[in-house]
Amino acid sequence: MTIRDVQEKILKLKKENDICILAHSYQAREILEVADFTGDSYQLSVSAAKTNSKTVLMCGVRFMAETVKILSPEKTVLLAHPEAGCPMAEQMEKALISGVKKQFPDYAVVAYINTTAELKTICDVCVTSSSAVRIIEKIESDNILFLPDCNLGAYVASQVPSKNVKLLQGGCPIHAVVDVNDVKKAKTRYPNALLLIHPECTPEVVKHADYVGSTSGIMDYAKNSDAKEFLIGTELSIAEHLQYMCPDKRFYHLSQKLLCPNMRITTLIDVLNCVEGVSGDEIILDEQTISQAKKCINKMIELGG
Ligand code: 13P
Ligand code: SF4
């Protein structure tokens, strides 16, 4: 069986079984090709809220599938690979944040969408990397408690200096390990390339960027730019996708450290198994968690649009 045979089988079965496939931009190209919606975590949340299919299959990580379930509790929501989690989403427990909230009662609690459904139940609003600045600008409160990613939080604080942003010490273990030496080495090797960086990287790295944005933001910027060479400061998959999309341009990795094993764990065969009904981890959340977590995701969609 070729990749094309597997893809054709998936396309036929997802139609027959009324399954909508969502795939994050970090997924493999052969998975993106069979998806109904692809994009960054904000675009996937919005698409999830719109789909009419009975079943949604998320090719991405667990918090993304949870977000779909929260927005569409009547649907069957499957995570394509049961072990695809985001380590950042698991970093802060509800009990810890409840304690912090007591110390800062007049702060709005802003959760990066890379958090568990449970933690979202005690947060005021969610943000994604593409919507964070827009949303923080619109929040009424001037005092913001931002969790869990201190790097995204620092970037937002730098863009919205009128707000007092308190950061907690969490972050993405993949993006946060890229350092200024990686930037220097990459720039020496590719002196003409523009540097496009995800805001989960540290402020020291972000400082050198020509553009800072989400996965989709980076892709759109590169596609629309007149420049011919780009250094991509996010998961390795993005440079590869861009190279297929823009064959007349050149895309280089900022660092080989930018490989997210959780995003890479899902294969096309996993997707086939899911549409055949033999695998897929069904997301089950209790009603109370859904109704409380929904408030902060809905607030994100309301302010982020
Ligand atoms: P995006 O908001 O760009 O989709 O990022 C999600 C993520 O997990 C990045 O590491
Ligand atoms: Fe989580 Fe980082 Fe992987 Fe994104 S790249 S899914 S934030 S571990």
Short mmCIF file of C-alpha atoms and ligand atoms in Angstrom, two decimals:
data_model
loop_
_atom_site.label_atom_id
_atom_site.label_comp_id
_atom_site.label_asym_id
_atom_site.label_seq_id
_atom_site.Cartn_x
_atom_site.Cartn_y
_atom_site.Cartn_z
CA MET A 1 0.00 0.00 0.00
CA THR A 2 1.38 3.44 -0.90
CA ILE A 3 0.92 6.68 1.07
CA ARG A 4 -1.57 7.73 -1.62
CA ASP A 5 -3.59 4.47 -1.12
CA VAL A 6 -3.78 5.11 2.63
CA GLN A 7 -4.82 8.72 2.05
CA GLU A 8 -7.57 7.65 -0.37
CA LYS A 9 -8.88 5.13 2.14
CA ILE A 10 -8.92 7.82 4.85
CA LEU A 11 -10.76 10.29 2.61
CA LYS A 12 -13.41 7.68 1.74
CA LEU A 13 -13.91 6.48 5.33
CA LYS A 14 -14.06 9.94 6.91
CA LYS A 15 -16.84 10.85 4.49
CA GLU A 16 -18.76 7.61 5.07
CA ASN A 17 -18.42 7.90 8.86
CA ASP A 18 -19.05 11.68 9.07
CA ILE A 19 -15.65 12.45 10.60
CA CYS A 20 -14.02 15.87 10.44
CA ILE A 21 -10.22 15.78 10.63
CA LEU A 22 -8.41 18.72 12.23
CA ALA A 23 -4.62 18.86 11.93
CA HIS A 24 -2.23 21.31 13.57
CA SER A 25 0.37 22.85 11.27
CA TYR A 26 3.13 20.84 13.01
CA GLN A 27 1.69 17.58 11.69
CA ALA A 28 3.29 15.62 8.85
CA ARG A 29 2.47 16.73 5.32
CA GLU A 30 0.65 13.48 4.47
CA ILE A 31 -1.69 14.10 7.43
CA LEU A 32 -2.29 17.76 6.55
CA GLU A 33 -3.29 16.60 3.05
CA VAL A 34 -6.26 14.55 4.35
CA ALA A 35 -7.46 17.12 6.91
CA ASP A 36 -10.62 19.22 6.62
CA PHE A 37 -9.02 22.06 8.58
CA THR A 38 -5.38 22.84 9.23
CA GLY A 39 -3.80 25.76 11.05
CA ASP A 40 -2.49 27.11 14.32
CA SER A 41 -4.20 26.46 17.63
CA TYR A 42 -6.47 29.50 17.32
CA GLN A 43 -7.65 28.58 13.82
CA LEU A 44 -8.30 24.99 14.90
CA SER A 45 -10.42 26.14 17.89
CA VAL A 46 -12.54 28.35 15.65
CA SER A 47 -12.93 25.61 13.00
CA ALA A 48 -13.88 23.11 15.68
CA ALA A 49 -16.70 25.32 16.83
CA LYS A 50 -18.07 25.49 13.27
CA THR A 51 -17.99 21.90 12.04
CA ASN A 52 -21.24 19.92 11.73
CA SER A 53 -19.68 16.45 11.68
CA LYS A 54 -20.71 13.94 14.34
CA THR A 55 -17.10 13.01 15.08
CA VAL A 56 -13.98 15.16 15.18
CA LEU A 57 -10.53 13.62 14.93
CA MET A 58 -7.71 15.80 16.26
CA CYS A 59 -4.24 15.26 14.84
CA GLY A 60 -2.26 17.36 17.27
CA VAL A 61 -1.89 17.22 21.04
CA ARG A 62 -4.33 16.51 23.87
CA PHE A 63 -5.18 20.07 24.93
CA MET A 64 -6.31 20.75 21.34
CA ALA A 65 -8.69 17.78 21.41
CA GLU A 66 -9.97 18.90 24.82
CA THR A 67 -10.68 22.35 23.40
CA VAL A 68 -12.80 20.76 20.65
CA LYS A 69 -14.74 18.70 23.22
CA ILE A 70 -15.35 21.77 25.39
CA LEU A 71 -16.72 23.71 22.43
CA SER A 72 -18.77 20.79 21.05
CA PRO A 73 -19.65 18.46 23.93
CA GLU A 74 -22.30 16.68 21.85
CA LYS A 75 -19.66 15.44 19.39
CA THR A 76 -17.43 12.41 19.71
CA VAL A 77 -13.91 13.86 19.87
CA LEU A 78 -10.92 11.62 19.27
CA LEU A 79 -7.23 12.31 19.76
CA ALA A 80 -5.42 10.46 16.95
CA HIS A 81 -2.59 9.24 19.20
CA PRO A 82 -3.29 8.64 22.91
CA GLU A 83 0.21 9.69 23.99
CA ALA A 84 0.33 13.00 22.15
CA GLY A 85 0.41 15.44 25.05
CA CYS A 86 1.98 18.86 25.43
CA PRO A 87 4.36 18.90 28.42
CA MET A 88 3.74 22.64 28.93
CA ALA A 89 -0.01 22.01 29.31
CA GLU A 90 0.69 19.71 32.27
CA GLN A 91 3.09 22.05 34.07
CA MET A 92 0.70 23.85 36.43
CA GLU A 93 -1.89 22.18 38.61
CA LYS A 94 -5.24 23.67 39.49
CA ALA A 95 -4.47 23.66 43.25
CA LEU A 96 -1.27 25.67 42.70
CA ILE A 97 -3.03 28.29 40.57
CA SER A 98 -5.97 28.53 42.99
CA GLY A 99 -3.40 29.46 45.66
CA VAL A 100 -1.70 32.04 43.42
CA LYS A 101 -5.10 33.58 42.58
CA LYS A 102 -5.74 34.17 46.29
CA GLN A 103 -2.51 36.18 46.49
CA PHE A 104 -3.52 38.32 43.48
CA PRO A 105 -7.30 38.71 43.76
CA ASP A 106 -7.54 41.76 41.49
CA TYR A 107 -5.64 40.13 38.59
CA ALA A 108 -7.35 38.70 35.48
CA VAL A 109 -6.06 35.15 35.00
CA VAL A 110 -5.05 34.59 31.38
CA ALA A 111 -4.29 31.02 30.31
CA TYR A 112 -2.36 30.10 27.21
CA ILE A 113 -4.55 27.56 25.42
CA ASN A 114 -1.72 25.03 26.06
CA THR A 115 -3.27 24.14 29.45
CA THR A 116 -5.49 21.29 30.66
CA ALA A 117 -9.30 21.58 30.59
CA GLU A 118 -9.16 21.33 34.39
CA LEU A 119 -6.91 24.37 34.74
CA LYS A 120 -9.03 26.38 32.31
CA THR A 121 -11.98 26.06 34.72
CA ILE A 122 -10.39 28.64 37.04
CA CYS A 123 -9.04 31.03 34.39
CA ASP A 124 -10.79 34.12 33.02
CA VAL A 125 -9.74 33.97 29.40
CA CYS A 126 -7.62 31.80 27.10
CA VAL A 127 -5.21 33.07 24.48
CA THR A 128 -3.20 31.47 21.70
CA SER A 129 0.10 32.68 20.33
CA SER A 130 -1.67 34.41 17.43
CA SER A 131 -4.40 36.05 19.53
CA ALA A 132 -2.62 36.87 22.82
CA VAL A 133 -1.63 40.49 22.09
CA ARG A 134 -5.06 41.33 20.64
CA ILE A 135 -6.87 39.81 23.61
CA ILE A 136 -4.69 41.31 26.35
CA GLU A 137 -5.20 44.75 24.77
CA LYS A 138 -8.97 44.27 25.06
CA ILE A 139 -9.17 42.81 28.59
CA GLU A 140 -10.66 45.33 31.01
CA SER A 141 -8.31 44.62 33.90
CA ASP A 142 -4.89 46.30 33.85
CA ASN A 143 -3.43 43.54 36.02
CA ILE A 144 -2.83 40.24 34.28
CA LEU A 145 -1.62 36.95 35.70
CA PHE A 146 -0.29 35.06 32.66
CA LEU A 147 0.28 31.31 32.70
CA PRO A 148 1.97 28.95 32.04
CA ASP A 149 4.38 30.25 29.36
CA CYS A 150 6.64 33.00 30.73
CA ASN A 151 8.17 33.52 27.26
CA LEU A 152 4.88 34.14 25.47
CA GLY A 153 3.84 36.22 28.50
CA ALA A 154 6.99 38.33 28.28
CA TYR A 155 6.42 38.89 24.57
CA VAL A 156 2.83 39.99 25.18
CA ALA A 157 3.95 42.30 28.00
CA SER A 158 6.47 43.92 25.64
CA GLN A 159 3.74 44.54 23.06
CA VAL A 160 1.14 45.88 25.52
CA PRO A 161 3.21 48.01 27.94
CA SER A 162 0.07 49.63 29.42
CA LYS A 163 -0.74 46.37 31.24
CA ASN A 164 0.92 45.03 34.34
CA VAL A 165 1.68 41.40 33.41
CA LYS A 166 2.77 38.99 36.15
CA LEU A 167 4.49 35.86 34.79
CA LEU A 168 4.74 32.35 36.20
CA GLN A 169 7.75 30.16 35.40
CA GLY A 170 6.45 27.69 32.82
CA GLY A 171 7.11 27.24 29.13
CA CYS A 172 7.63 25.01 26.13
CA PRO A 173 10.58 22.64 26.68
CA ILE A 174 11.29 22.63 22.95
CA HIS A 175 11.24 26.34 22.07
CA ALA A 176 12.75 27.52 25.36
CA VAL A 177 16.07 25.70 24.86
CA VAL A 178 17.01 27.59 21.71
CA ASP A 179 19.57 30.21 22.73
CA VAL A 180 21.38 33.25 21.39
CA ASN A 181 24.32 31.07 20.26
CA ASP A 182 21.94 29.16 18.00
CA VAL A 183 20.80 32.48 16.55
CA LYS A 184 24.39 33.68 16.00
CA LYS A 185 25.44 30.42 14.34
CA ALA A 186 22.38 30.34 12.07
CA LYS A 187 22.77 34.00 11.08
CA THR A 188 26.46 33.50 10.28
CA ARG A 189 25.58 30.55 8.07
CA TYR A 190 22.62 32.27 6.37
CA PRO A 191 23.35 36.01 6.58
CA ASN A 192 20.64 36.98 4.07
CA ALA A 193 17.81 35.03 5.71
CA LEU A 194 14.99 36.73 7.61
CA LEU A 195 14.51 35.30 11.09
CA LEU A 196 10.91 34.27 11.88
CA ILE A 197 10.34 33.25 15.50
CA HIS A 198 7.55 31.70 17.57
CA PRO A 199 6.93 33.66 20.80
CA GLU A 200 7.44 30.50 22.89
CA CYS A 201 11.18 31.18 22.38
CA THR A 202 12.98 33.20 25.06
CA PRO A 203 12.96 37.03 24.95
CA GLU A 204 16.74 36.96 24.24
CA VAL A 205 16.05 34.97 21.06
CA VAL A 206 12.84 36.84 20.12
CA LYS A 207 14.83 40.11 20.29
CA HIS A 208 16.71 39.08 17.11
CA ALA A 209 13.58 38.27 15.11
CA ASP A 210 12.47 40.03 11.94
CA TYR A 211 8.97 38.68 12.60
CA VAL A 212 7.37 37.09 15.69
CA GLY A 213 4.20 35.04 15.32
CA SER A 214 2.26 31.79 15.62
CA THR A 215 2.87 28.82 13.34
CA SER A 216 0.33 30.13 10.83
CA GLY A 217 1.61 33.68 11.26
CA ILE A 218 5.12 32.54 10.36
CA MET A 219 3.85 30.62 7.32
CA ASP A 220 1.76 33.54 6.05
CA TYR A 221 4.61 35.99 6.57
CA ALA A 222 7.05 33.80 4.62
CA LYS A 223 4.59 33.15 1.79
CA ASN A 224 3.76 36.86 1.37
CA SER A 225 7.28 38.22 1.80
CA ASP A 226 9.42 39.34 -1.15
CA ALA A 227 12.48 37.93 0.63
CA LYS A 228 13.95 34.69 -0.66
CA GLU A 229 15.56 33.13 2.42
CA PHE A 230 14.15 32.47 5.88
CA LEU A 231 15.36 31.00 9.16
CA ILE A 232 12.42 29.35 10.88
CA GLY A 233 12.39 29.52 14.68
CA THR A 234 9.68 27.00 15.49
CA GLU A 235 9.09 23.26 15.14
CA LEU A 236 11.13 21.74 12.30
CA SER A 237 8.02 20.72 10.35
CA ILE A 238 7.18 24.33 9.47
CA ALA A 239 10.32 24.92 7.37
CA GLU A 240 9.59 21.69 5.52
CA HIS A 241 5.95 22.62 4.78
CA LEU A 242 7.06 26.06 3.60
CA GLN A 243 9.64 24.55 1.27
CA TYR A 244 6.90 22.57 -0.49
CA MET A 245 4.62 25.63 -0.63
CA CYS A 246 7.24 28.08 -1.89
CA PRO A 247 9.76 26.18 -4.04
CA ASP A 248 11.38 29.41 -5.27
CA LYS A 249 12.36 30.38 -1.70
CA ARG A 250 14.77 28.79 0.81
CA PHE A 251 13.85 27.78 4.35
CA TYR A 252 16.38 26.84 7.04
CA HIS A 253 15.96 25.59 10.61
CA LEU A 254 17.04 28.00 13.33
CA SER A 255 18.08 25.01 15.45
CA GLN A 256 17.80 21.22 15.20
CA LYS A 257 16.62 21.31 18.83
CA LEU A 258 13.20 22.42 17.61
CA LEU A 259 11.70 18.97 17.29
CA CYS A 260 8.52 18.31 19.26
CA PRO A 261 8.21 14.53 19.76
CA ASN A 262 4.60 14.88 20.87
CA MET A 263 3.58 16.58 17.64
CA ARG A 264 5.52 14.01 15.59
CA ILE A 265 4.10 10.93 17.29
CA THR A 266 0.93 10.75 15.14
CA THR A 267 1.31 8.87 11.85
CA LEU A 268 -0.90 8.53 8.79
CA ILE A 269 -1.55 4.93 9.85
CA ASP A 270 -2.88 6.23 13.21
CA VAL A 271 -5.28 8.41 11.25
CA LEU A 272 -6.36 5.41 9.15
CA ASN A 273 -6.91 3.32 12.29
CA CYS A 274 -9.05 6.10 13.75
CA VAL A 275 -11.32 6.50 10.72
CA GLU A 276 -11.64 2.70 10.60
CA GLY A 277 -12.83 2.83 14.20
CA VAL A 278 -10.07 0.65 15.64
CA SER A 279 -8.19 3.35 17.58
CA GLY A 280 -8.37 6.98 18.68
CA ASP A 281 -8.50 8.14 22.26
CA GLU A 282 -11.99 9.48 23.01
CA ILE A 283 -11.92 12.69 25.06
CA ILE A 284 -14.25 12.42 28.05
CA LEU A 285 -14.78 15.46 30.27
CA ASP A 286 -17.43 15.92 32.95
CA GLU A 287 -20.20 18.46 32.45
CA GLN A 288 -18.96 20.84 35.10
CA THR A 289 -15.44 20.97 33.66
CA ILE A 290 -16.90 21.58 30.20
CA SER A 291 -19.21 24.39 31.29
CA GLN A 292 -16.55 26.17 33.38
CA ALA A 293 -13.71 25.76 30.88
CA LYS A 294 -16.01 26.86 28.04
CA LYS A 295 -16.33 30.35 29.52
CA CYS A 296 -12.66 31.14 29.07
CA ILE A 297 -12.47 29.62 25.57
CA ASN A 298 -15.61 31.49 24.45
CA LYS A 299 -14.12 34.68 25.85
CA MET A 300 -11.04 34.04 23.71
CA ILE A 301 -13.18 33.63 20.57
CA GLU A 302 -15.20 36.76 21.45
CA LEU A 303 -12.12 38.97 22.05
CA GLY A 304 -9.80 37.30 19.54
CA GLY A 305 -11.89 37.74 16.41
P1 13P B 1 0.35 27.87 17.68
O1 13P B 1 -0.50 28.76 18.53
O2 13P B 1 1.28 28.65 16.83
O3 13P B 1 -0.47 26.88 16.98
O4 13P B 1 1.32 27.08 18.66
C1 13P B 1 0.91 25.96 19.37
C2 13P B 1 2.07 25.27 19.91
O5 13P B 1 1.97 24.30 20.60
C3 13P B 1 3.36 25.82 19.56
O6 13P B 1 4.36 25.09 20.10
FE1 SF4 B 2 3.78 21.78 23.54
FE2 SF4 B 2 6.07 22.93 22.85
FE3 SF4 B 2 5.27 20.74 21.57
FE4 SF4 B 2 4.00 23.07 21.20
S1 SF4 B 2 6.13 22.57 20.64
S2 SF4 B 2 3.06 21.08 21.54
S3 SF4 B 2 4.14 23.95 23.24
S4 SF4 B 2 5.84 20.90 23.74
#
